[in-house]
mmCIF file of C-alpha atoms and ligand atoms in Angstrom:
data_model
loop_
_atom_site.group_PDB
_atom_site.id
_atom_site.type_symbol
_atom_site.label_atom_id
_atom_site.label_comp_id
_atom_site.label_asym_id
_atom_site.label_seq_id
_atom_site.Cartn_x
_atom_site.Cartn_y
_atom_site.Cartn_z
ATOM 1 C CA ARG A 1 109.942 113.050 116.446
ATOM 2 C CA MET A 2 108.517 109.463 117.346
ATOM 3 C CA PRO A 3 109.565 106.765 115.051
ATOM 4 C CA LEU A 4 107.328 104.214 113.240
ATOM 5 C CA LYS A 5 106.492 101.207 115.838
ATOM 6 C CA ILE A 6 105.404 98.169 114.470
ATOM 7 C CA GLU A 7 103.687 95.649 117.159
ATOM 8 C CA PRO A 8 102.885 92.283 115.257
ATOM 9 C CA VAL A 9 99.675 90.563 116.368
ATOM 10 C CA THR A 10 100.713 87.186 114.729
ATOM 11 C CA LYS A 11 104.518 86.394 113.766
ATOM 12 C CA HIS A 12 103.775 86.819 110.173
ATOM 13 C CA PHE A 13 100.207 88.771 109.589
ATOM 14 C CA SER A 14 98.608 91.890 110.714
ATOM 15 C CA ALA A 15 100.508 94.253 113.218
ATOM 16 C CA VAL A 16 99.418 97.384 114.716
ATOM 17 C CA ALA A 17 101.386 100.395 113.755
ATOM 18 C CA SER A 18 101.792 103.819 115.811
ATOM 19 C CA GLY A 19 104.402 106.485 116.219
ATOM 20 C CA VAL A 20 103.307 108.539 113.047
ATOM 21 C CA ASP A 21 100.952 111.244 113.137
ATOM 22 C CA LEU A 22 98.821 110.412 110.072
ATOM 23 C CA GLY A 23 97.035 113.537 109.883
ATOM 24 C CA SER A 24 99.812 115.535 109.238
ATOM 25 C CA PRO A 25 102.147 115.147 106.092
ATOM 26 C CA ILE A 26 104.510 112.090 106.457
ATOM 27 C CA GLU A 27 108.055 111.857 104.854
ATOM 28 C CA ALA A 28 108.900 109.826 102.068
ATOM 29 C CA ALA A 29 111.032 107.824 104.391
ATOM 30 C CA ILE A 30 108.132 107.199 106.569
ATOM 31 C CA ALA A 31 106.253 106.006 103.533
ATOM 32 C CA VAL A 32 109.065 103.566 102.580
ATOM 33 C CA GLN A 33 109.279 102.191 106.238
ATOM 34 C CA ILE A 34 105.215 101.511 106.120
ATOM 35 C CA GLU A 35 105.309 99.886 102.884
ATOM 36 C CA ALA A 36 108.199 97.694 104.243
ATOM 37 C CA ALA A 37 106.079 96.692 107.056
ATOM 38 C CA MET A 38 102.827 96.047 105.234
ATOM 39 C CA ASP A 39 105.187 93.705 102.799
ATOM 40 C CA GLN A 40 105.862 91.928 105.791
ATOM 41 C CA PHE A 41 102.282 92.082 107.597
ATOM 42 C CA ALA A 42 100.070 92.635 104.860
ATOM 43 C CA VAL A 43 97.516 94.209 107.249
ATOM 44 C CA LEU A 44 98.506 97.418 109.735
ATOM 45 C CA VAL A 45 95.784 98.593 112.173
ATOM 46 C CA TRP A 46 96.441 102.293 113.217
ATOM 47 C CA ARG A 47 94.154 103.241 116.357
ATOM 48 C CA ASP A 48 93.235 106.728 117.483
ATOM 49 C CA GLN A 49 94.008 108.344 114.021
ATOM 50 C CA PRO A 50 90.683 110.227 113.459
ATOM 51 C CA LEU A 51 91.466 111.346 109.931
ATOM 52 C CA ASP A 52 89.169 113.961 108.071
ATOM 53 C CA ASP A 53 88.734 113.067 104.029
ATOM 54 C CA GLU A 54 91.457 115.409 103.145
ATOM 55 C CA GLN A 55 94.146 113.750 105.535
ATOM 56 C CA HIS A 56 92.953 110.163 104.533
ATOM 57 C CA MET A 57 93.476 111.193 100.944
ATOM 58 C CA ALA A 58 96.766 112.709 101.424
ATOM 59 C CA PHE A 59 98.180 109.596 103.289
ATOM 60 C CA THR A 60 96.514 107.499 100.769
ATOM 61 C CA LYS A 61 98.546 109.288 97.786
ATOM 62 C CA TRP A 62 101.576 107.938 98.944
ATOM 63 C CA PHE A 63 100.722 104.198 98.136
ATOM 64 C CA GLY A 64 99.818 104.488 94.349
ATOM 65 C CA PRO A 65 97.055 105.851 91.793
ATOM 66 C CA LEU A 66 93.692 105.950 93.076
ATOM 67 C CA ASP A 67 91.442 102.603 92.298
ATOM 68 C CA PRO A 68 87.674 103.807 91.594
ATOM 69 C CA GLY A 69 86.124 100.307 92.700
ATOM 70 C CA LEU A 70 82.767 100.137 91.659
ATOM 71 C CA VAL A 71 81.620 103.546 91.252
ATOM 72 C CA SER A 72 80.998 103.084 87.700
ATOM 73 C CA VAL A 73 78.017 100.903 88.419
ATOM 74 C CA THR A 74 76.668 102.107 91.580
ATOM 75 C CA LYS A 75 76.114 105.652 90.641
ATOM 76 C CA ARG A 76 75.211 106.500 94.221
ATOM 77 C CA GLY A 77 75.312 110.125 95.316
ATOM 78 C CA SER A 78 78.659 110.999 97.194
ATOM 79 C CA ARG A 79 78.400 111.778 100.666
ATOM 80 C CA PHE A 80 82.166 113.141 100.402
ATOM 81 C CA ASN A 81 83.174 116.426 99.381
ATOM 82 C CA GLN A 82 86.063 114.494 97.289
ATOM 83 C CA SER A 83 85.844 112.055 94.774
ATOM 84 C CA GLY A 84 87.933 109.129 95.126
ATOM 85 C CA PHE A 85 86.197 107.461 98.331
ATOM 86 C CA ILE A 86 84.126 104.591 98.323
ATOM 87 C CA ASP A 87 81.309 104.530 100.786
ATOM 88 C CA ILE A 88 81.559 101.678 102.974
ATOM 89 C CA ALA A 89 78.464 102.752 105.106
ATOM 90 C CA ASN A 90 74.693 102.324 105.630
ATOM 91 C CA VAL A 91 74.339 106.191 105.527
ATOM 92 C CA GLY A 92 72.478 108.274 102.558
ATOM 93 C CA GLU A 93 73.761 111.849 101.662
ATOM 94 C CA ASP A 94 71.563 113.592 103.833
ATOM 95 C CA GLY A 95 73.540 111.906 106.729
ATOM 96 C CA SER A 96 70.617 109.575 107.820
ATOM 97 C CA ILE A 97 70.750 105.706 108.212
ATOM 98 C CA LEU A 98 69.535 104.211 105.062
ATOM 99 C CA PRO A 99 66.914 101.605 105.070
ATOM 100 C CA ARG A 100 67.884 98.012 105.207
ATOM 101 C CA ASP A 101 66.053 97.195 101.994
ATOM 102 C CA ASN A 102 67.985 100.218 100.099
ATOM 103 C CA ARG A 103 69.616 98.816 97.147
ATOM 104 C CA SER A 104 72.768 100.197 98.275
ATOM 105 C CA VAL A 105 72.574 98.501 101.625
ATOM 106 C CA THR A 106 71.624 95.254 100.108
ATOM 107 C CA GLY A 107 74.393 95.274 97.348
ATOM 108 C CA SER A 108 76.967 96.250 100.109
ATOM 109 C CA ILE A 109 76.319 93.272 102.217
ATOM 110 C CA ALA A 110 78.126 91.124 99.709
ATOM 111 C CA ASN A 111 81.159 92.708 101.499
ATOM 112 C CA GLN A 112 80.444 89.904 104.163
ATOM 113 C CA LEU A 113 81.560 87.430 101.565
ATOM 114 C CA TRP A 114 85.445 86.697 101.335
ATOM 115 C CA HIS A 115 86.798 89.104 98.967
ATOM 116 C CA THR A 116 89.452 91.044 97.457
ATOM 117 C CA ASP A 117 88.608 94.378 96.650
ATOM 118 C CA SER A 118 88.661 95.167 92.789
ATOM 119 C CA SER A 119 89.753 91.870 91.495
ATOM 120 C CA PHE A 120 87.248 91.977 88.720
ATOM 121 C CA MET A 121 89.266 95.083 87.322
ATOM 122 C CA GLN A 122 92.142 94.334 85.125
ATOM 123 C CA THR A 123 94.415 96.407 87.263
ATOM 124 C CA ILE A 124 96.137 95.380 90.324
ATOM 125 C CA ALA A 125 94.370 96.996 93.499
ATOM 126 C CA LYS A 126 97.486 97.247 96.185
ATOM 127 C CA TYR A 127 96.429 98.850 99.131
ATOM 128 C CA SER A 128 92.557 99.681 100.782
ATOM 129 C CA LEU A 129 92.665 101.825 103.557
ATOM 130 C CA LEU A 130 89.655 102.098 105.660
ATOM 131 C CA ALA A 131 88.718 104.450 108.317
ATOM 132 C CA ALA A 132 85.978 104.218 110.778
ATOM 133 C CA ARG A 133 83.996 106.845 112.240
ATOM 134 C CA VAL A 134 80.961 105.508 113.555
ATOM 135 C CA ILE A 135 80.846 101.786 114.696
ATOM 136 C CA PRO A 136 77.715 99.755 115.669
ATOM 137 C CA ASP A 137 77.620 98.868 119.355
ATOM 138 C CA SER A 138 78.042 95.208 118.634
ATOM 139 C CA GLY A 139 79.053 93.135 115.283
ATOM 140 C CA GLY A 140 80.115 94.635 112.099
ATOM 141 C CA ASP A 141 84.011 93.518 112.653
ATOM 142 C CA THR A 142 86.073 92.780 109.561
ATOM 143 C CA GLU A 143 88.417 89.720 109.084
ATOM 144 C CA PHE A 144 91.479 89.444 107.092
ATOM 145 C CA ALA A 145 93.397 86.134 105.921
ATOM 146 C CA ASP A 146 96.722 85.721 104.603
ATOM 147 C CA LEU A 147 96.721 84.087 101.023
ATOM 148 C CA ARG A 148 100.787 83.624 101.387
ATOM 149 C CA ALA A 149 100.213 81.564 104.051
ATOM 150 C CA ALA A 150 97.226 79.799 102.638
ATOM 151 C CA TYR A 151 99.069 79.033 99.564
ATOM 152 C CA ASP A 152 102.189 77.616 101.544
ATOM 153 C CA ALA A 153 99.683 75.316 103.193
ATOM 154 C CA LEU A 154 98.173 73.914 100.529
ATOM 155 C CA PRO A 155 97.980 70.103 100.399
ATOM 156 C CA ASP A 156 99.705 68.464 97.485
ATOM 157 C CA ASP A 157 96.246 67.752 95.651
ATOM 158 C CA LEU A 158 94.808 70.837 95.843
ATOM 159 C CA ARG A 159 98.080 72.527 94.928
ATOM 160 C CA SER A 160 98.837 70.634 91.639
ATOM 161 C CA ILE A 161 95.178 71.134 90.819
ATOM 162 C CA VAL A 162 95.409 75.142 91.180
ATOM 163 C CA VAL A 163 98.905 75.693 89.786
ATOM 164 C CA ASP A 164 97.718 76.860 85.991
ATOM 165 C CA LEU A 165 94.414 77.773 86.703
ATOM 166 C CA ILE A 166 93.012 81.138 85.676
ATOM 167 C CA GLY A 167 89.938 82.597 87.544
ATOM 168 C CA GLU A 168 87.414 84.787 85.520
ATOM 169 C CA HIS A 169 86.125 87.708 88.192
ATOM 170 C CA HIS A 170 83.157 89.615 87.811
ATOM 171 C CA ALA A 171 82.161 92.734 89.444
ATOM 172 C CA LEU A 172 78.997 92.205 90.326
ATOM 173 C CA TYR A 173 79.002 88.359 90.491
ATOM 174 C CA SER A 174 79.047 87.982 94.630
ATOM 175 C CA ARG A 175 76.357 90.357 94.760
ATOM 176 C CA GLY A 176 74.189 88.395 92.402
ATOM 177 C CA LEU A 177 74.837 85.196 94.778
ATOM 178 C CA LEU A 178 73.038 87.184 97.533
ATOM 179 C CA GLY A 179 69.983 88.025 95.311
ATOM 180 C CA ASN A 180 70.758 91.318 94.018
ATOM 181 C CA ASP A 181 69.472 92.056 90.902
ATOM 182 C CA TYR A 182 71.377 94.109 88.047
ATOM 183 C CA THR A 183 70.180 95.232 84.603
ATOM 184 C CA GLU A 184 72.199 93.628 81.566
ATOM 185 C CA ALA A 185 73.250 97.337 80.935
ATOM 186 C CA GLU A 186 74.979 97.379 84.712
ATOM 187 C CA LEU A 187 76.452 94.208 84.459
ATOM 188 C CA ALA A 188 78.170 95.019 81.046
ATOM 189 C CA LEU A 189 79.754 98.048 82.603
ATOM 190 C CA ILE A 190 82.683 96.408 84.272
ATOM 191 C CA PRO A 191 83.664 93.471 81.954
ATOM 192 C CA PRO A 192 85.211 90.579 83.428
ATOM 193 C CA ALA A 193 88.905 90.238 84.619
ATOM 194 C CA ARG A 194 91.383 87.030 84.334
ATOM 195 C CA TRP A 195 93.774 86.378 87.018
ATOM 196 C CA PRO A 196 95.554 83.080 87.985
ATOM 197 C CA LEU A 197 94.490 81.267 90.887
ATOM 198 C CA VAL A 198 98.017 81.557 91.797
ATOM 199 C CA ARG A 199 99.686 85.064 91.464
ATOM 200 C CA LYS A 200 103.201 86.271 92.852
ATOM 201 C CA HIS A 201 103.610 88.971 95.067
ATOM 202 C CA PRO A 202 105.529 91.550 93.401
ATOM 203 C CA VAL A 203 107.755 92.796 96.235
ATOM 204 C CA THR A 204 108.382 89.695 98.026
ATOM 205 C CA ASN A 205 107.942 87.260 95.452
ATOM 206 C CA ARG A 206 105.943 85.183 97.463
ATOM 207 C CA LYS A 207 103.128 82.782 95.838
ATOM 208 C CA VAL A 208 99.492 83.613 96.804
ATOM 209 C CA LEU A 209 96.213 81.995 96.560
ATOM 210 C CA PHE A 210 94.322 84.261 94.837
ATOM 211 C CA THR A 211 90.849 83.105 95.377
ATOM 212 C CA PRO A 212 88.096 85.939 96.328
ATOM 213 C CA ILE A 213 84.515 85.630 96.053
ATOM 214 C CA HIS A 214 84.272 87.701 92.907
ATOM 215 C CA ILE A 215 85.786 84.567 90.714
ATOM 216 C CA SER A 216 82.434 83.169 88.731
ATOM 217 C CA ARG A 217 84.074 80.982 86.591
ATOM 218 C CA ILE A 218 87.507 79.232 85.958
ATOM 219 C CA LEU A 219 88.585 78.674 82.262
ATOM 220 C CA GLY A 220 88.492 75.173 81.191
ATOM 221 C CA MET A 221 86.261 73.899 84.168
ATOM 222 C CA SER A 222 82.572 74.136 84.149
ATOM 223 C CA VAL A 223 80.742 76.512 86.269
ATOM 224 C CA PRO A 224 79.697 74.227 89.004
ATOM 225 C CA GLU A 225 83.144 72.659 89.013
ATOM 226 C CA SER A 226 84.876 76.292 89.550
ATOM 227 C CA ARG A 227 82.169 77.566 91.889
ATOM 228 C CA MET A 228 83.107 74.295 94.079
ATOM 229 C CA LEU A 229 86.479 74.437 93.912
ATOM 230 C CA VAL A 230 86.363 78.385 94.737
ATOM 231 C CA ASN A 231 84.247 77.522 97.803
ATOM 232 C CA GLU A 232 86.625 74.860 99.043
ATOM 233 C CA LEU A 233 89.832 77.212 98.352
ATOM 234 C CA ILE A 234 88.062 80.046 100.125
ATOM 235 C CA GLU A 235 87.614 77.466 103.190
ATOM 236 C CA HIS A 236 91.236 76.256 103.106
ATOM 237 C CA ALA A 237 92.569 79.969 103.160
ATOM 238 C CA THR A 238 90.377 81.246 105.856
ATOM 239 C CA GLN A 239 91.040 78.708 108.487
ATOM 240 C CA PRO A 240 91.379 80.504 111.794
ATOM 241 C CA GLN A 241 95.461 80.514 111.892
ATOM 242 C CA PHE A 242 95.417 82.418 108.728
ATOM 243 C CA VAL A 243 92.798 84.980 109.997
ATOM 244 C CA TYR A 244 92.941 88.239 112.023
ATOM 245 C CA ARG A 245 89.857 89.967 112.979
ATOM 246 C CA HIS A 246 89.737 93.411 113.509
ATOM 247 C CA LYS A 247 87.154 94.645 116.204
ATOM 248 C CA TRP A 248 86.530 98.549 115.389
ATOM 249 C CA ARG A 249 87.022 101.672 117.396
ATOM 250 C CA SER A 250 86.128 104.948 116.099
ATOM 251 C CA GLY A 251 89.420 106.740 114.795
ATOM 252 C CA ASP A 252 90.880 103.273 113.429
ATOM 253 C CA LEU A 253 92.698 103.442 110.099
ATOM 254 C CA VAL A 254 93.381 99.816 108.804
ATOM 255 C CA MET A 255 95.232 99.098 105.831
ATOM 256 C CA TRP A 256 95.599 95.977 103.965
ATOM 257 C CA ASP A 257 97.344 94.490 100.846
ATOM 258 C CA ASN A 258 94.666 93.290 98.241
ATOM 259 C CA ARG A 259 97.533 91.506 96.439
ATOM 260 C CA CYS A 260 97.835 88.807 99.186
ATOM 261 C CA THR A 261 94.715 88.998 101.564
ATOM 262 C CA LEU A 262 91.420 88.174 101.519
ATOM 263 C CA HIS A 263 88.682 90.394 103.589
ATOM 264 C CA ARG A 264 85.076 90.242 104.669
ATOM 265 C CA GLY A 265 82.779 92.358 106.896
ATOM 266 C CA ARG A 266 80.987 90.547 109.753
ATOM 267 C CA ARG A 267 77.320 90.970 110.292
ATOM 268 C CA PHE A 268 75.922 94.009 112.363
ATOM 269 C CA ASP A 269 72.201 95.540 113.056
ATOM 270 C CA LEU A 270 71.225 97.024 110.066
ATOM 271 C CA SER A 271 69.243 99.789 112.146
ATOM 272 C CA GLN A 272 72.388 101.099 113.387
ATOM 273 C CA ARG A 273 74.731 103.448 112.068
ATOM 274 C CA ARG A 274 78.254 101.996 110.459
ATOM 275 C CA ASP A 275 80.121 104.555 108.715
ATOM 276 C CA LEU A 276 83.203 103.741 107.523
ATOM 277 C CA ARG A 277 85.106 105.022 104.276
ATOM 278 C CA ARG A 278 87.617 103.469 102.096
ATOM 279 C CA THR A 279 90.231 104.648 99.528
ATOM 280 C CA THR A 280 92.115 101.816 97.204
ATOM 281 C CA THR A 281 95.233 102.371 95.357
ATOM 282 C CA MET A 282 96.688 100.369 91.964
ATOM 283 C CA GLN A 283 99.898 99.079 91.781
ATOM 284 C CA ASP A 284 101.879 101.529 89.805
ATOM 285 C CA ASP A 285 103.203 99.386 87.097
ATOM 286 C CA THR A 286 99.933 97.749 86.399
ATOM 287 C CA ALA A 287 99.668 96.726 82.813
ATOM 288 C CA VAL A 288 96.397 95.757 80.971
ATOM 289 C CA GLY A 289 95.600 92.137 79.919
ATOM 290 C CA THR A 290 96.409 88.837 80.933
ATOM 291 C CA ALA A 291 99.988 89.085 79.806
ATOM 292 C CA ILE A 292 101.172 90.427 83.308
ATOM 293 C CA ALA A 293 99.068 87.749 85.078
ATOM 294 C CA ASN A 294 100.306 85.054 83.284
ATOM 295 C CA ASP A 295 103.949 86.361 84.153
ATOM 296 C CA SER A 296 102.936 86.852 87.630
ATOM 297 C CA ALA A 297 101.858 83.019 87.847
ATOM 298 C CA GLN A 298 105.215 81.611 86.577
ATOM 299 C CA GLY A 299 108.778 80.512 88.349
HETATM 300 C C1 OGA B 1 86.016 97.159 102.094
HETATM 301 C C2 OGA B 1 85.141 96.085 102.931
HETATM 302 C C3 OGA B 1 84.237 95.136 104.974
HETATM 303 C C4 OGA B 1 83.383 95.882 106.220
HETATM 304 O O1 OGA B 1 85.824 98.187 102.831
HETATM 305 O O2 OGA B 1 86.475 97.252 101.411
HETATM 306 O O3 OGA B 1 85.244 94.939 102.275
HETATM 307 O O4 OGA B 1 83.443 95.324 107.747
HETATM 308 N N1 OGA B 1 84.730 96.318 104.003
HETATM 309 O O5 OGA B 1 83.007 96.737 106.194
HETATM 310 MN MN1 MN B 2 86.078 95.050 100.563
#
């Protein structure tokens, strides 16, 4: 049996993983090694692993309970024969490319803003696993930023500003920024979640600058001041030295740790098919409310 092989992209962030067939059941010991690599590199790229949905789900389940994402809001009919998948594609239920003004297409353009999956939930999203089926001829890369390195590199003045701040994350805020409209009822479906701007990774204990675009305001600050600060922090965190850019090939599976990264998609030609599908897991010991958030901000 081939062992898990890890080839770092940069010394501390992102790696290419190989040597394990993700389409077959893996052993617990391998899952533990994969987690260790995730704790070190935060993003793992698997090439030439064309998984079907069942294989993708079976692999996902090693890494925690499923996170449903925005499913309760978007109510989009599913293309998948099993639940738990988040559709990252401009493809309709009948397999056709959706028109560029389709509501699901316009909403998902917000994935091109720097974000963390499900930070608007008061549960902690752990890993996202995104699999590529069909990739457009050009464009549509996905970028990842290392929020551990971003925290470590904060200038002193910014570090002292963010230290005790708490952000309020709202599920549809980033979509609204781009001009998507939602009804009051839709907006109310997922209440905002609160997280400190400085969180700690539960395994590595490293501090993380947790500033996804889902933050619509910061407690104790005016809305304009909050939004400008979030912009500045995202700008800091996404400087080239903290970013890995993934150029997709069909059959890739990329997994990332939402607890210490931001990511964004890049523009592509919406008249072309781009079919990716994602699963996301939750941290097992997630508790409800801000108590755990405050704990994780301390020390
Ligand atoms: C996601 C996401 C970006 C992309 O799957 O969570 O943000 O490039 N994707 O599709
Ligand atoms: Mn995402």
